[in-house]
Short mmCIF file of C-alpha atoms in Angstrom, two decimals:
data_model
loop_
_atom_site.label_atom_id
_atom_site.label_comp_id
_atom_site.label_asym_id
_atom_site.label_seq_id
_atom_site.Cartn_x
_atom_site.Cartn_y
_atom_site.Cartn_z
CA MET K 285 -0.31 10.86 -22.50
CA GLU K 286 3.43 13.29 -21.87
CA THR K 287 4.99 10.43 -18.98
CA ARG K 288 6.90 12.82 -16.43
CA SER K 289 10.14 10.83 -15.42
CA ASP K 290 10.04 13.06 -11.94
CA LEU K 291 6.80 11.22 -10.88
CA ALA K 292 7.12 8.46 -8.90
CA LEU K 293 3.02 7.29 -10.40
CA SER K 294 0.92 9.38 -12.75
CA ILE K 295 -2.37 7.38 -13.55
CA ASP K 296 -4.42 8.69 -16.57
CA ASP K 297 -8.12 7.70 -17.20
CA LEU K 298 -8.08 5.17 -15.34
CA THR K 299 -10.99 3.43 -15.35
CA VAL K 300 -12.13 -0.82 -14.40
CA ALA K 301 -15.68 -1.82 -14.65
CA TYR K 302 -17.47 -5.37 -13.84
CA ASP K 303 -20.20 -6.39 -15.18
CA GLU K 304 -20.14 -2.94 -16.68
CA LYS K 305 -20.74 -0.99 -14.20
CA PRO K 306 -17.89 1.46 -13.46
CA ALA K 307 -15.30 0.74 -9.77
CA ILE K 308 -13.84 3.46 -10.14
CA TRP K 309 -13.78 5.60 -12.67
CA ASP K 310 -10.64 7.52 -15.24
CA ILE K 311 -8.86 8.21 -12.27
CA ASP K 312 -6.22 10.92 -12.62
CA LEU K 313 -3.70 10.99 -10.16
CA ASP K 314 -0.04 12.64 -10.31
CA VAL K 315 2.31 10.78 -6.89
CA PRO K 316 5.32 12.69 -5.97
CA GLU K 317 8.38 10.95 -5.18
CA GLY K 318 8.56 10.89 -1.73
CA ALA K 319 4.43 10.94 -1.18
CA LEU K 320 3.60 8.50 2.11
CA MET K 321 0.01 8.90 0.41
CA ALA K 322 -3.11 7.45 2.53
CA ILE K 323 -6.11 6.29 -0.07
CA VAL K 324 -9.18 6.31 2.30
CA GLY K 325 -12.98 6.30 1.42
CA PRO K 326 -15.85 5.05 2.45
CA ASN K 327 -16.47 0.72 1.24
CA GLY K 328 -17.26 0.07 -1.94
CA ALA K 329 -15.19 3.09 -3.26
CA GLY K 330 -12.79 1.43 -5.24
CA LYS K 331 -9.05 1.37 -3.34
CA SER K 332 -8.13 -2.70 -3.06
CA THR K 333 -9.64 -1.79 -6.96
CA LEU K 334 -7.18 1.01 -7.99
CA ILE K 335 -4.48 -0.39 -5.94
CA LYS K 336 -4.97 -3.57 -8.13
CA ALA K 337 -5.32 -1.63 -11.35
CA ILE K 338 -2.37 0.37 -10.52
CA LEU K 339 0.03 -3.70 -10.38
CA ASN K 340 -1.36 -4.86 -13.50
CA LEU K 341 -4.10 -7.51 -11.53
CA ILE K 342 -7.05 -6.57 -12.69
CA PRO K 343 -7.30 -5.76 -16.44
CA ARG K 344 -8.14 -2.09 -17.29
CA ALA K 345 -10.91 -0.74 -19.16
CA ALA K 346 -8.96 2.26 -20.31
CA GLY K 347 -6.38 4.51 -19.13
CA THR K 348 -2.38 4.58 -18.66
CA VAL K 349 -0.42 4.10 -15.72
CA SER K 350 3.59 5.00 -15.53
CA PHE K 351 5.77 4.48 -12.24
CA TYR K 352 8.80 7.10 -13.60
CA GLY K 353 7.64 7.68 -17.36
CA ALA K 354 7.18 3.97 -17.37
CA PRO K 355 5.11 1.53 -17.98
CA TYR K 356 5.00 -1.48 -15.16
CA GLU K 357 5.91 -3.98 -17.49
CA ARG K 358 9.78 -2.08 -17.55
CA ALA K 359 9.22 -0.73 -13.89
CA ARG K 360 8.68 -3.83 -11.92
CA SER K 361 11.72 -4.30 -10.29
CA LEU K 362 11.18 -0.56 -8.44
CA VAL K 363 7.04 -1.46 -6.89
CA GLY K 364 6.59 -3.55 -3.15
CA TYR K 365 3.32 -4.54 -2.90
CA VAL K 366 1.77 -5.46 0.40
CA PRO K 367 -1.38 -7.46 -0.23
CA GLN K 368 -4.86 -7.72 1.93
CA ARG K 369 -4.41 -10.52 5.03
CA GLY K 370 -7.33 -11.42 3.81
CA SER K 371 -6.75 -11.85 0.28
CA VAL K 372 -3.22 -14.62 0.47
CA ASP K 373 -3.94 -18.64 2.06
CA TRP K 374 -2.27 -18.50 5.31
CA ASP K 375 -2.17 -22.61 5.35
CA PHE K 376 0.12 -23.07 2.45
CA PRO K 377 3.36 -24.66 4.20
CA THR K 378 5.61 -22.01 4.68
CA SER K 379 8.12 -19.84 7.09
CA ALA K 380 8.18 -16.62 7.74
CA LEU K 381 11.30 -16.71 6.13
CA ASP K 382 10.76 -17.87 3.23
CA VAL K 383 7.82 -14.88 3.06
CA VAL K 384 10.51 -12.65 2.97
CA THR K 385 12.72 -14.49 0.00
CA MET K 386 10.02 -15.14 -1.74
CA GLY K 387 10.18 -11.04 -2.37
CA LEU K 388 13.51 -11.09 -3.57
CA TYR K 389 13.04 -13.86 -6.69
CA GLY K 390 12.64 -10.65 -8.80
CA LYS K 391 16.22 -8.93 -8.39
CA LEU K 392 17.63 -13.40 -8.59
CA GLY K 393 15.22 -14.44 -12.09
CA TRP K 394 12.94 -18.00 -10.77
CA PHE K 395 16.01 -19.84 -12.42
CA ARG K 396 18.60 -18.36 -9.73
CA ARG K 397 18.11 -19.90 -6.58
CA PRO K 398 18.04 -17.34 -2.81
CA GLY K 399 22.12 -18.12 -1.06
CA ALA K 400 23.64 -16.59 1.83
CA ALA K 401 23.26 -12.60 0.81
CA GLU K 402 18.80 -13.08 0.53
CA ARG K 403 18.73 -14.78 3.20
CA GLU K 404 20.90 -12.39 4.82
CA LEU K 405 18.75 -10.11 3.59
CA ALA K 406 15.56 -11.41 4.32
CA LEU K 407 16.21 -11.80 8.05
CA ALA K 408 17.42 -7.87 8.30
CA ALA K 409 14.04 -7.61 7.47
CA LEU K 410 12.60 -9.46 9.93
CA GLU K 411 14.26 -8.15 12.53
CA GLN K 412 12.78 -4.77 11.43
CA VAL K 413 9.45 -6.07 11.55
CA GLY K 414 10.71 -7.08 15.32
CA LEU K 415 9.85 -10.76 13.72
CA VAL K 416 13.61 -12.45 13.13
CA ASP K 417 12.99 -15.19 16.23
CA PHE K 418 10.37 -16.45 14.20
CA ALA K 419 12.54 -16.63 10.85
CA ASP K 420 11.59 -20.75 10.92
CA ARG K 421 7.76 -20.14 12.31
CA GLN K 422 4.94 -21.77 9.43
CA ILE K 423 3.28 -18.97 8.75
CA SER K 424 0.22 -20.36 10.12
CA GLN K 425 0.97 -20.46 13.28
CA LEU K 426 1.88 -16.76 13.46
CA SER K 427 -0.72 -14.58 14.92
CA GLY K 428 -3.45 -11.82 13.01
CA GLY K 429 -0.63 -9.27 13.56
CA GLN K 430 2.27 -11.72 12.76
CA GLN K 431 1.81 -12.64 9.17
CA GLN K 432 0.59 -8.49 8.32
CA ARG K 433 4.82 -8.01 9.54
CA ALA K 434 5.88 -10.96 7.60
CA PHE K 435 3.96 -9.16 4.14
CA LEU K 436 5.46 -5.65 5.28
CA ALA K 437 9.01 -7.71 5.81
CA ARG K 438 9.04 -9.26 2.27
CA ALA K 439 8.21 -6.26 1.30
CA LEU K 440 11.08 -4.03 2.41
CA ALA K 441 13.55 -6.58 1.87
CA GLN K 442 12.48 -5.91 -2.53
CA ASP K 443 14.56 -2.71 -1.15
CA ALA K 444 11.84 -0.47 -3.61
CA GLN K 445 11.06 2.69 -4.41
CA ILE K 446 7.78 2.35 -4.45
CA TYR K 447 5.52 0.67 -1.77
CA PHE K 448 1.20 -0.32 -2.20
CA MET K 449 0.04 -1.60 0.76
CA ASP K 450 -4.08 -3.11 1.09
CA GLU K 451 -5.29 -1.92 4.10
CA PRO K 452 -2.02 -3.15 6.62
CA PHE K 453 -3.48 -1.58 9.77
CA ALA K 454 -6.59 -3.57 9.65
CA ALA K 455 -7.24 -5.87 12.26
CA VAL K 456 -3.52 -5.44 13.71
CA ASP K 457 -2.64 -5.69 16.95
CA ALA K 458 -0.99 -2.55 18.97
CA VAL K 459 2.70 -3.10 18.54
CA THR K 460 1.91 -4.35 14.49
CA GLU K 461 0.50 -0.83 13.82
CA ASN K 462 3.32 0.84 16.26
CA ALA K 463 5.38 -1.78 13.81
CA ILE K 464 4.42 -0.44 10.50
CA VAL K 465 3.76 3.11 11.05
CA ASN K 466 7.57 2.90 12.67
CA ILE K 467 8.74 1.22 9.02
CA LEU K 468 6.28 3.80 6.85
CA ARG K 469 7.99 7.07 8.69
CA GLU K 470 11.36 5.41 8.06
CA LEU K 471 10.75 4.66 4.81
CA ASN K 472 10.06 8.20 4.30
CA GLN K 473 12.44 9.33 5.68
CA ARG K 474 14.82 7.09 3.32
CA GLY K 475 12.69 8.94 0.42
CA LYS K 476 10.88 6.29 -0.84
CA THR K 477 7.09 6.00 -1.94
CA VAL K 478 4.55 4.45 -0.25
CA LEU K 479 1.12 4.37 -1.01
CA VAL K 480 -1.61 3.19 1.51
CA VAL K 481 -5.20 1.92 1.72
CA HIS K 482 -6.41 3.03 4.60
CA HIS K 483 -9.53 3.27 6.61
CA ASP K 484 -9.13 5.26 9.84
CA LEU K 485 -10.00 8.89 9.83
CA GLN K 486 -8.81 9.53 13.21
CA THR K 487 -5.14 8.66 12.23
CA VAL K 488 -4.98 10.23 9.28
CA ALA K 489 -3.09 13.66 9.91
CA GLU K 490 -0.84 11.71 12.01
CA TYR K 491 0.59 8.95 10.31
CA PHE K 492 1.00 10.74 6.23
CA ASP K 493 2.11 13.69 4.60
CA TRP K 494 -0.54 12.97 1.37
CA VAL K 495 -4.24 11.87 0.83
CA THR K 496 -5.77 11.05 -1.26
CA LEU K 497 -10.13 10.45 -1.37
CA LEU K 498 -11.45 8.08 -3.36
CA ASN K 499 -15.23 7.48 -3.48
CA VAL K 500 -15.50 5.98 -7.48
CA GLU K 501 -13.38 8.89 -8.32
CA VAL K 502 -10.43 11.14 -7.20
CA ILE K 503 -12.61 13.84 -4.31
CA ALA K 504 -9.37 15.81 -4.08
CA SER K 505 -5.37 14.76 -3.39
CA GLY K 506 -3.03 16.89 -1.79
CA PRO K 507 -0.77 17.34 0.65
CA THR K 508 -3.07 16.41 3.43
CA ALA K 509 -2.37 20.08 5.86
CA GLU K 510 -4.58 20.90 2.20
CA SER K 511 -6.82 17.47 0.82
CA PHE K 512 -8.03 16.36 4.27
CA THR K 513 -10.77 18.52 5.17
CA LEU K 514 -14.70 18.34 5.51
CA GLU K 515 -15.77 18.80 3.28
CA ASN K 516 -14.14 16.82 1.32
CA LEU K 517 -14.95 14.36 3.64
CA GLN K 518 -18.30 15.34 3.00
CA LYS K 519 -18.22 14.90 -0.60
CA THR K 520 -16.90 11.84 -0.09
CA TYR K 521 -18.66 9.92 3.00
CA GLY K 522 -21.30 11.51 1.42
CA GLY K 523 -22.91 11.08 5.25
CA ARG K 524 -22.16 11.99 8.38
CA VAL K 525 -18.32 11.99 9.07
CA SER K 526 -16.93 12.34 12.55
CA TYR K 527 -12.93 11.66 13.59
CA LEU K 528 -10.70 13.73 15.47
CA HIS K 529 -8.39 15.80 14.24
CA GLY K 530 -5.79 17.84 16.94
CA GLY K 531 -7.68 16.78 19.79
CA GLN K 532 -11.29 17.86 19.08
CA LEU K 533 -14.03 16.13 17.97
CA LEU K 534 -14.84 17.53 13.54
CA ALA K 535 -18.15 15.95 11.84
CA ALA K 536 -18.15 16.25 7.69
CA GLY K 537 -21.30 15.25 5.90
CA ALA K 538 -24.91 16.03 6.34
CA PRO K 539 -26.78 16.24 9.45
#
């Protein structure tokens, strides 16, 4: 495959299988620099699997992935990741500040301890998500929304070029959702590329300028105004799907 350094992310023929059953199949996807992209699809569509395969967190059956023309091993410092909140051990005895500081180890190296400069970066990231007053709080004592914001701050402290966020809006309060939206928009304004596994069809057009509709295979991908259509939603979800768009209740799928 010919890699393209003008793309933030390029995926070619990516397949992941569990017990010989494809979880994602033959994924081709090009993401331009600066895109703010939602990845949407029904439960079991492979959305989280796609993110994990891109980041080498699970084995690939086939396919290649490149970041700005380079494989993940050479582009690791360019990548930030916010996992699903449910996949994290929140009982681990560490503070919110420590969680954020861990995001800097990729640049420090594992044998250099973070110092005052790293502490300032971590505190600035916590302030950005409204958690600086909770810096010394154990993560187990934070609310679900605060925990999510702590992991968002960790990714921000990395100052990556491309961010992956797996269901950051899931089961969060309105304050946290608003904080996440503001961060996404700020990252977008700074030219960062952000891919977000997202479940709320009502907010796709409001929050994201690009969208990928996925159901094991890519159904459609591109600017939201072009790709987030009733026809593509019907192909993605199969059954009837209702969502609000521009104040109107729209429906996709067979009755």
